[in-house]
mmCIF file of N, CA, C and O in Angstrom:
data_model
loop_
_atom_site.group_PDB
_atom_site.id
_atom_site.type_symbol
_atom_site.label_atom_id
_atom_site.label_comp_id
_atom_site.label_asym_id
_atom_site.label_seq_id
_atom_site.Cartn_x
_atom_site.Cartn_y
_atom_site.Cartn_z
ATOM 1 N N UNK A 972 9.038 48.609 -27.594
ATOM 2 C CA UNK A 972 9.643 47.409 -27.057
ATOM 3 C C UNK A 972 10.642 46.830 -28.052
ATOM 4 O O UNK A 972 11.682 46.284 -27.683
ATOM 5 N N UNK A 973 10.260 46.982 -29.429
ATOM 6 C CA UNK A 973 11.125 45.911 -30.316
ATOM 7 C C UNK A 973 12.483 46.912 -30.669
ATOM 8 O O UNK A 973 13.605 46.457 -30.890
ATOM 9 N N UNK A 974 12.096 48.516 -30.675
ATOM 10 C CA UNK A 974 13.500 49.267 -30.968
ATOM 11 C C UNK A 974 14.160 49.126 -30.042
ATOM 12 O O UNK A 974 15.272 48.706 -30.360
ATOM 13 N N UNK A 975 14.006 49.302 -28.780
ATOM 14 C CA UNK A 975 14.980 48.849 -27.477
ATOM 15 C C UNK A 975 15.231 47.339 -27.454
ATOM 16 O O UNK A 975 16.284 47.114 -26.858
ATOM 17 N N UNK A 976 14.650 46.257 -27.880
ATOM 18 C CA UNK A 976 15.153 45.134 -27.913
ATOM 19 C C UNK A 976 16.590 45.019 -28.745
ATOM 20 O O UNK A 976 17.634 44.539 -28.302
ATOM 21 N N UNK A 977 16.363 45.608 -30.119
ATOM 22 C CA UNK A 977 17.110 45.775 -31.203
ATOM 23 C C UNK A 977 18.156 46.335 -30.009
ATOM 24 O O UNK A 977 18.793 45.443 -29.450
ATOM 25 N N UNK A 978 18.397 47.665 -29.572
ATOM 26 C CA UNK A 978 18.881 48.606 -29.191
ATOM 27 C C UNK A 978 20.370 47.606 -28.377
ATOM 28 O O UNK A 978 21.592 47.656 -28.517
ATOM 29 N N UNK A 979 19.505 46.841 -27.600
ATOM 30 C CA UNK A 979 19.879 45.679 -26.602
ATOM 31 C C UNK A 979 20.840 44.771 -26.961
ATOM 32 O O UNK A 979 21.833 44.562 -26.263
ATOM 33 N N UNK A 980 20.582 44.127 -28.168
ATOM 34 C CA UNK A 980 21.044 43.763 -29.065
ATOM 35 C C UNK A 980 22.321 43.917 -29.296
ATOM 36 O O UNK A 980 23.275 43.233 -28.924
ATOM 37 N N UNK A 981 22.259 45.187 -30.153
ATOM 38 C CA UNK A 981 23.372 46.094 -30.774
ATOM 39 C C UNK A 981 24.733 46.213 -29.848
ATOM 40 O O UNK A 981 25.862 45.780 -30.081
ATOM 41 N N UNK A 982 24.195 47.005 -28.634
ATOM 42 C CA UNK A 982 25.133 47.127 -27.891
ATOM 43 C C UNK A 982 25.743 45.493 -27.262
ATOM 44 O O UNK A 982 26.887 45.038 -27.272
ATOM 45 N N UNK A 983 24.499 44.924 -26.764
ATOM 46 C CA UNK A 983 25.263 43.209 -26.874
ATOM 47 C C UNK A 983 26.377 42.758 -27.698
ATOM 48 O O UNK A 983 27.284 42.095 -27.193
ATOM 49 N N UNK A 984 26.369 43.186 -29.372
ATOM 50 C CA UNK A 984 27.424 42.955 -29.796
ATOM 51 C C UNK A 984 28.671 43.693 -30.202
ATOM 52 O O UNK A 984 29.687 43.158 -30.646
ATOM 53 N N UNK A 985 28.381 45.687 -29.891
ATOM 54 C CA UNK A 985 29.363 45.886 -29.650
ATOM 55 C C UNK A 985 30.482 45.538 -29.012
ATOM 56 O O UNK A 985 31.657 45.427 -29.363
ATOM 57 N N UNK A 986 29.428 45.260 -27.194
ATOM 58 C CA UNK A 986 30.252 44.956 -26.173
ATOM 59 C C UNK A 986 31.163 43.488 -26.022
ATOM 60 O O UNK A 986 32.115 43.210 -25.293
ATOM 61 N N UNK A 987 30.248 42.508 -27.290
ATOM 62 C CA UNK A 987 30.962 41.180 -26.390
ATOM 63 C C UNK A 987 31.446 41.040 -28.436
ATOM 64 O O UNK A 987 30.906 40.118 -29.047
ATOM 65 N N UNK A 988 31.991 41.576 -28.879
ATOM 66 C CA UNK A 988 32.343 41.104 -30.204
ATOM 67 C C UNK A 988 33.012 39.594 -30.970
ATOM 68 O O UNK A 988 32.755 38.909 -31.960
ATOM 69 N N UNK A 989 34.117 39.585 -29.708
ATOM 70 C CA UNK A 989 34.895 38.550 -29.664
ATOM 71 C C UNK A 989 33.973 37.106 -29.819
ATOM 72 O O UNK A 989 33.996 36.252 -30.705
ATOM 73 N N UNK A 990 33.074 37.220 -28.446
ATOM 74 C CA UNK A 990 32.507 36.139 -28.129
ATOM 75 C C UNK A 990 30.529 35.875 -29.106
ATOM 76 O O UNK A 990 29.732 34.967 -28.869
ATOM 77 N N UNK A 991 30.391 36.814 -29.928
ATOM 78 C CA UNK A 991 29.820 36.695 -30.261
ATOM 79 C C UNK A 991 29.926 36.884 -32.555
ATOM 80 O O UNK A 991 29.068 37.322 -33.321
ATOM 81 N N UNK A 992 31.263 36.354 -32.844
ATOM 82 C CA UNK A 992 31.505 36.555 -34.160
ATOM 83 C C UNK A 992 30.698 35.914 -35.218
ATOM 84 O O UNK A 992 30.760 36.211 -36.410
ATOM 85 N N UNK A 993 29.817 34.871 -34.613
ATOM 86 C CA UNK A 993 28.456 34.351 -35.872
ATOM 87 C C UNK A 993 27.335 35.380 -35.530
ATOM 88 O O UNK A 993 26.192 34.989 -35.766
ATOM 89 N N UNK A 994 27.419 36.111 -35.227
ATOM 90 C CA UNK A 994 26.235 37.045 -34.798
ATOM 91 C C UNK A 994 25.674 38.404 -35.721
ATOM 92 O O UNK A 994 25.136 39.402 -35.242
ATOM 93 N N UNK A 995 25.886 38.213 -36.803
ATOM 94 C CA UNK A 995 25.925 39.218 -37.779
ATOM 95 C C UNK A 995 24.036 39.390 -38.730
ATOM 96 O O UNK A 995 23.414 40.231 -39.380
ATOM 97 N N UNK A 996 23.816 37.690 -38.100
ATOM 98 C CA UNK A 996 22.418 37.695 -38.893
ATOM 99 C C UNK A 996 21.482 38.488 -37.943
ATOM 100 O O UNK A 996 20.536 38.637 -38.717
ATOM 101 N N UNK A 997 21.055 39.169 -36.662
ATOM 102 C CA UNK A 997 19.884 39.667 -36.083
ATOM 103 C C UNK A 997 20.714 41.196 -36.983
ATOM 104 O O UNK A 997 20.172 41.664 -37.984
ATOM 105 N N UNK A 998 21.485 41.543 -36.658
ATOM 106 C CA UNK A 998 21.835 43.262 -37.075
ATOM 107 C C UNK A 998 21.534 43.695 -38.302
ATOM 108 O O UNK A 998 21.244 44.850 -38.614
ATOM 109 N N UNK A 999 21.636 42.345 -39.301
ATOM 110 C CA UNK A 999 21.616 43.354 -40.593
ATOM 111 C C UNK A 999 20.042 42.532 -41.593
ATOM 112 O O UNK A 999 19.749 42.769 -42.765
ATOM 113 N N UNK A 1000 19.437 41.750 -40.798
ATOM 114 C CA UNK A 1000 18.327 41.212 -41.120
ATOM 115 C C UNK A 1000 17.530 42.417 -41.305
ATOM 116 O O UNK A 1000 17.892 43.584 -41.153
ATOM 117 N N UNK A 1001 16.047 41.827 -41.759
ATOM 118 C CA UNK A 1001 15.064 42.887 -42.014
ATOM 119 C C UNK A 1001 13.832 42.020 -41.933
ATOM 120 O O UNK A 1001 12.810 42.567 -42.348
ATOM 121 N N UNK A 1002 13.674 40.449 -41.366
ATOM 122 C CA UNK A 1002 12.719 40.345 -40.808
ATOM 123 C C UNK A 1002 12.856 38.559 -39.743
ATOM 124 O O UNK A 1002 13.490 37.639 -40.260
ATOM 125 N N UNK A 1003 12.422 38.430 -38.824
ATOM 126 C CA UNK A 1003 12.259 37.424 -38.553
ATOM 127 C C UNK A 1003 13.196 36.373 -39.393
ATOM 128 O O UNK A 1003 14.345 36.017 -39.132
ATOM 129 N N UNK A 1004 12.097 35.871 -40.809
ATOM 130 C CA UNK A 1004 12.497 35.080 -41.476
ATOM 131 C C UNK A 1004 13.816 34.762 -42.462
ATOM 132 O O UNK A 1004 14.289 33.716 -42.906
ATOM 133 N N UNK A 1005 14.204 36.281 -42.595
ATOM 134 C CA UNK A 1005 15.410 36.673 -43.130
ATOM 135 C C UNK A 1005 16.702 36.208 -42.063
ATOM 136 O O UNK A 1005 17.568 35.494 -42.568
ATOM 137 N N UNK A 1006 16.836 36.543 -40.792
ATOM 138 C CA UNK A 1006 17.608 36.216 -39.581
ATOM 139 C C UNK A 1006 17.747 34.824 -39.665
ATOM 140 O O UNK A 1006 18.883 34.354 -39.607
ATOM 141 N N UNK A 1007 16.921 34.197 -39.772
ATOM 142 C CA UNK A 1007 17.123 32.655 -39.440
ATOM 143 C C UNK A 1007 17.710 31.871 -40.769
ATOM 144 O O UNK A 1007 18.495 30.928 -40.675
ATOM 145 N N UNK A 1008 17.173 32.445 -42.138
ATOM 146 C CA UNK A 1008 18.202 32.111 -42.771
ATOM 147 C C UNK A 1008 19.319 32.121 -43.276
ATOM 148 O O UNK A 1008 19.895 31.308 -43.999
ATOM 149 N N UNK A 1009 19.700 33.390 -42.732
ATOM 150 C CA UNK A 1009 20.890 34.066 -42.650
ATOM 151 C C UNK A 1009 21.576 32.633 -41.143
ATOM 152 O O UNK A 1009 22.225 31.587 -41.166
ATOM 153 N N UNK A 1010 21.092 33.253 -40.379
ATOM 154 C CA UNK A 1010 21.725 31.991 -39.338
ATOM 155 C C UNK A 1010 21.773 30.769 -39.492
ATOM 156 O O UNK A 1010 22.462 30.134 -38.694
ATOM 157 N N UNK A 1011 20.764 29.762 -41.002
ATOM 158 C CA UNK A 1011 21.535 28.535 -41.048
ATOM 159 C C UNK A 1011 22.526 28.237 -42.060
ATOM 160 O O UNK A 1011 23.006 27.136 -42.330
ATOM 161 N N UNK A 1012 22.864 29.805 -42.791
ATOM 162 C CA UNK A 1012 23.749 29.959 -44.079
ATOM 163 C C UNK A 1012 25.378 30.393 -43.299
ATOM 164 O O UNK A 1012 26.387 30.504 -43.995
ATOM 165 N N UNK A 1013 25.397 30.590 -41.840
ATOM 166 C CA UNK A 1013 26.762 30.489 -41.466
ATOM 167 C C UNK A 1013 27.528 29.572 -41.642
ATOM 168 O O UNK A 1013 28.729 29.619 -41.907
ATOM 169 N N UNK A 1014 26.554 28.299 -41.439
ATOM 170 C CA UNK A 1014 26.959 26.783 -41.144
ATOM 171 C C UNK A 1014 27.789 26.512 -39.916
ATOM 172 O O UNK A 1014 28.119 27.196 -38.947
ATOM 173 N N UNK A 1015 28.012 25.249 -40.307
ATOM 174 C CA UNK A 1015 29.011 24.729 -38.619
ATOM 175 C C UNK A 1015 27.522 24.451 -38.245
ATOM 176 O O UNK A 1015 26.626 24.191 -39.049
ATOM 177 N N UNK A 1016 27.353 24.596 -36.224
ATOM 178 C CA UNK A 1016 26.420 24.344 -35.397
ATOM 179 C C UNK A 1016 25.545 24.629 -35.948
ATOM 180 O O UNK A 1016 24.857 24.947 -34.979
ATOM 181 N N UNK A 1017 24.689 24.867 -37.097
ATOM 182 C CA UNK A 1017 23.574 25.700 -37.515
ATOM 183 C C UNK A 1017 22.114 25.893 -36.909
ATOM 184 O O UNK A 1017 21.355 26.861 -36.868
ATOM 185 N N UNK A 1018 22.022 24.456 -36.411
ATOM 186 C CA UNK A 1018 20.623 24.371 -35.551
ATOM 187 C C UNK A 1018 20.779 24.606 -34.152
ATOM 188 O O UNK A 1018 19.986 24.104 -33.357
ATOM 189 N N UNK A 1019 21.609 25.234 -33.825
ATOM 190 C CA UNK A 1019 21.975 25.543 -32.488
ATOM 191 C C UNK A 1019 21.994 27.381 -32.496
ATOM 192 O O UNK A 1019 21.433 28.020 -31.607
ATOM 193 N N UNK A 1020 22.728 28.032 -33.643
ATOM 194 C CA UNK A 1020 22.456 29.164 -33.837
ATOM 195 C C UNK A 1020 21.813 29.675 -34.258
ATOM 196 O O UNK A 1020 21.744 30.898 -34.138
ATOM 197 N N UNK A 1021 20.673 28.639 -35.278
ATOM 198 C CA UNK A 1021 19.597 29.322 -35.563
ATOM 199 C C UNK A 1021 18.650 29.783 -34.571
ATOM 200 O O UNK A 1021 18.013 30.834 -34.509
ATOM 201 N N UNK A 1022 18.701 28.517 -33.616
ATOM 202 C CA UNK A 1022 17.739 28.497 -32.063
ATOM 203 C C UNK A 1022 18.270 29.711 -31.729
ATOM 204 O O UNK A 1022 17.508 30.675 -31.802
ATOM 205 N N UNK A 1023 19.552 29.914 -31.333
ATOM 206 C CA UNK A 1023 19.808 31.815 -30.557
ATOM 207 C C UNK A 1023 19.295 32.372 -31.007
ATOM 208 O O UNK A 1023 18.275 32.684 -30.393
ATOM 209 N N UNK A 1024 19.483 33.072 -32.554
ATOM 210 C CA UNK A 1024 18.955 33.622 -33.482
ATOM 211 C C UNK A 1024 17.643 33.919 -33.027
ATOM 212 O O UNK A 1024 17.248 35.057 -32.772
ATOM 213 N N UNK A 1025 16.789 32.593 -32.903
ATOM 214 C CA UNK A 1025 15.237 32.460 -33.048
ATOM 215 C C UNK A 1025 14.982 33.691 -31.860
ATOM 216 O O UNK A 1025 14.538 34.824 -32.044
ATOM 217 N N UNK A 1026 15.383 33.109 -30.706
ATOM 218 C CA UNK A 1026 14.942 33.980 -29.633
ATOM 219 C C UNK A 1026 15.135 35.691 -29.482
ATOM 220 O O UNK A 1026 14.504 36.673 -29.094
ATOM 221 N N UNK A 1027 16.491 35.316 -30.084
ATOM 222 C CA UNK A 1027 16.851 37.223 -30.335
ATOM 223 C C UNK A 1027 16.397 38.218 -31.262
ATOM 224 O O UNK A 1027 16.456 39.442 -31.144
ATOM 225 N N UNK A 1028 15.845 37.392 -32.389
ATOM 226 C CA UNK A 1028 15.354 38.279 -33.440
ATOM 227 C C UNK A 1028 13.522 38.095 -33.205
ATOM 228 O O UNK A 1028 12.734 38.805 -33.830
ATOM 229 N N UNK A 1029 13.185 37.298 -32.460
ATOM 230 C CA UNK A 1029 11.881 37.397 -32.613
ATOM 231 C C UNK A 1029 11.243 38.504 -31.538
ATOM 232 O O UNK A 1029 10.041 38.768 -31.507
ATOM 233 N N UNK A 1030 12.393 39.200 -30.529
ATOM 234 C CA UNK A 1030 12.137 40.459 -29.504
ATOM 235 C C UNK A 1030 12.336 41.429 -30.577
ATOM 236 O O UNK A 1030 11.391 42.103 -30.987
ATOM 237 N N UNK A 1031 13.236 41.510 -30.941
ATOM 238 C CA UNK A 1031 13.611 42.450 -32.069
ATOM 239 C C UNK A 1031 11.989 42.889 -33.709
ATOM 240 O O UNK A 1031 11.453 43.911 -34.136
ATOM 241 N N UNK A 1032 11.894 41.465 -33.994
ATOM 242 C CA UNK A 1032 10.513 41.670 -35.540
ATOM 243 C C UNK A 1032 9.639 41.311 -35.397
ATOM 244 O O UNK A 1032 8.815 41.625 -36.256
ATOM 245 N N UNK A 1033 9.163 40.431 -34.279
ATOM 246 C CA UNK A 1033 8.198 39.863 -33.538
ATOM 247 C C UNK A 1033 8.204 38.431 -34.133
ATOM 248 O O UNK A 1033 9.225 37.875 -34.537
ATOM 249 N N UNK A 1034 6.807 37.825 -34.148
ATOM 250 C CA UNK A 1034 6.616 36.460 -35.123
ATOM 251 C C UNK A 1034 4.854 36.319 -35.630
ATOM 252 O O UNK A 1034 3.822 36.234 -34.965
ATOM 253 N N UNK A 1035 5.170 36.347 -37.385
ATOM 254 C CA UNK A 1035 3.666 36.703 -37.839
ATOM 255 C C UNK A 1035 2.972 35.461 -37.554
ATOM 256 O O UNK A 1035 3.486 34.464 -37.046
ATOM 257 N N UNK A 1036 1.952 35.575 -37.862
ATOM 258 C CA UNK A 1036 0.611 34.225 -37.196
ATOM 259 C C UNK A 1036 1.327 33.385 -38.169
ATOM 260 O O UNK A 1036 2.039 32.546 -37.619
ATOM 261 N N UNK A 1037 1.341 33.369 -39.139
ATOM 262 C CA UNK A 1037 1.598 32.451 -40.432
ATOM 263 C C UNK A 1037 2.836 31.458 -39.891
ATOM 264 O O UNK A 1037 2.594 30.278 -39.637
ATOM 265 N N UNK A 1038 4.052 31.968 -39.749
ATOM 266 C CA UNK A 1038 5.338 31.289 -39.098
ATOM 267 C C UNK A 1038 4.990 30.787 -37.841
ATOM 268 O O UNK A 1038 5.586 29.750 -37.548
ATOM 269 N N UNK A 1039 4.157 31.238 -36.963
ATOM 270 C CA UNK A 1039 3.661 30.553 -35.558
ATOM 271 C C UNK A 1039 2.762 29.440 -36.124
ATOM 272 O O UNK A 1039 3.083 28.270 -35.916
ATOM 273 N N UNK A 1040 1.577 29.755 -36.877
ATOM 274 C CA UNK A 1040 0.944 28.473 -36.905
ATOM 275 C C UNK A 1040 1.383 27.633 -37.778
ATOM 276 O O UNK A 1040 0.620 26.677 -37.923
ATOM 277 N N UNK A 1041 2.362 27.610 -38.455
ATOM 278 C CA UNK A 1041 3.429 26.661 -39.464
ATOM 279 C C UNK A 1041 4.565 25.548 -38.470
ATOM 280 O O UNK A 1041 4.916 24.371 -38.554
ATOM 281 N N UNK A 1042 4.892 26.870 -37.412
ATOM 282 C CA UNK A 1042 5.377 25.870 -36.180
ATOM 283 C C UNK A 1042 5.215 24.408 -35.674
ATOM 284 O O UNK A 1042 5.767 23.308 -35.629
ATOM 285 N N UNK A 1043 3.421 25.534 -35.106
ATOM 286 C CA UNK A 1043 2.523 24.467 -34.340
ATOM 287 C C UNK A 1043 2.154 23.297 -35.084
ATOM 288 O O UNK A 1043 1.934 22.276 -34.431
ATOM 289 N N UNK A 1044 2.038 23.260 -36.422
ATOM 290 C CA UNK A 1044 1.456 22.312 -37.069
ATOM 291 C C UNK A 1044 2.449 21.460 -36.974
ATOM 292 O O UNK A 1044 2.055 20.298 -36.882
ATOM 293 N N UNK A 1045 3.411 21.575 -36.963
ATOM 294 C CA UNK A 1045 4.744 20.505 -37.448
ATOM 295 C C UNK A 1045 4.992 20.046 -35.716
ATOM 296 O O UNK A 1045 5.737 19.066 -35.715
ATOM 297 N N UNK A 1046 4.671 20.377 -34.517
ATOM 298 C CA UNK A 1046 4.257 19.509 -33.513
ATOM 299 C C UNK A 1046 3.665 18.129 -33.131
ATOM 300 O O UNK A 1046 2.446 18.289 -33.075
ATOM 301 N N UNK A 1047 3.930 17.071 -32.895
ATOM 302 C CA UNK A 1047 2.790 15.998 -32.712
ATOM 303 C C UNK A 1047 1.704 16.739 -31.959
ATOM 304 O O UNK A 1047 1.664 17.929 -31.646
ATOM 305 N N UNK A 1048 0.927 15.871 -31.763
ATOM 306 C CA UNK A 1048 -0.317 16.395 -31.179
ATOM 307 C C UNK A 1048 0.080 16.360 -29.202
ATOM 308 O O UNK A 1048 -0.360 17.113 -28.333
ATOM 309 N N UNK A 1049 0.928 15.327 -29.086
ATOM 310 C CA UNK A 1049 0.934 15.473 -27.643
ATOM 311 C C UNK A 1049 1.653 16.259 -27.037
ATOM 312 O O UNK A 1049 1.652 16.464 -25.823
ATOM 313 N N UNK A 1050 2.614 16.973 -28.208
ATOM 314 C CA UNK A 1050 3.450 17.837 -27.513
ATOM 315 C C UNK A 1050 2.525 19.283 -27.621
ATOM 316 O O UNK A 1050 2.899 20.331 -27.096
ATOM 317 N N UNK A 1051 1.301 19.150 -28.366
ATOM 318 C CA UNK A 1051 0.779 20.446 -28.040
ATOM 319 C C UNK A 1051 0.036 20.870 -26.900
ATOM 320 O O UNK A 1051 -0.281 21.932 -26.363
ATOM 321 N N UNK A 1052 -0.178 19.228 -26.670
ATOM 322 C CA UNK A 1052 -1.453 19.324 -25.560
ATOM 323 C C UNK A 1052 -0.403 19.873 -24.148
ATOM 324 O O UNK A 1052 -0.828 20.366 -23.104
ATOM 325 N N UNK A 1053 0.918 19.633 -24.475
ATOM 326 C CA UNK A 1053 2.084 20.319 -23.347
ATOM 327 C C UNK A 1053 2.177 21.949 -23.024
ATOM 328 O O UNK A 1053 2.217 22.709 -22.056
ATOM 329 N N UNK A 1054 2.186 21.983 -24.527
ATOM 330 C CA UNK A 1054 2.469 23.856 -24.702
ATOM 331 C C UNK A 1054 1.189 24.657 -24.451
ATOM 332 O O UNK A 1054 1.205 25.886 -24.527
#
């Protein structure tokens, strides 16, 4: 699943290059956590591309318990009782 995600990816930015030129952090990352800081070291929108980022690289390296439950903690409590 995650090499064809990658796979998905790739060709995503062969194909749309133009429209995708901050897009350099999922391709040459090597984990999750690496991607996202790579995506808030572009600058400009940063918390907006890190969010893309988030979603695209986490099909791609997955997300370890540690970074998920680091998440959740930083939630109020009522927004968990949502999720």
């Amino acid at each position: 699943y995650r090499r064809h995600a990658k796979y998905l990816v790739e060709q995503s930015l062969v194909n749309h290059r133009s429209e995708l030129s901050t897009a350099p952090w999922e391709v040459h990352a090597s984990s999750f956590e690496d991607a996202i800081r790579s995506a808030v070291l572009i600058g400009g929108d940063s918390d907006t591309i890190s969010a893309i980022a988030g979603g695209i690289v986490e099909a791609m390296f997955g997300l370890s318990e540690e970074v998920a439950a680091k998440a959740w903690n930083y939630l109020p409590e009522d927004m968990q009782a949502v999720v």
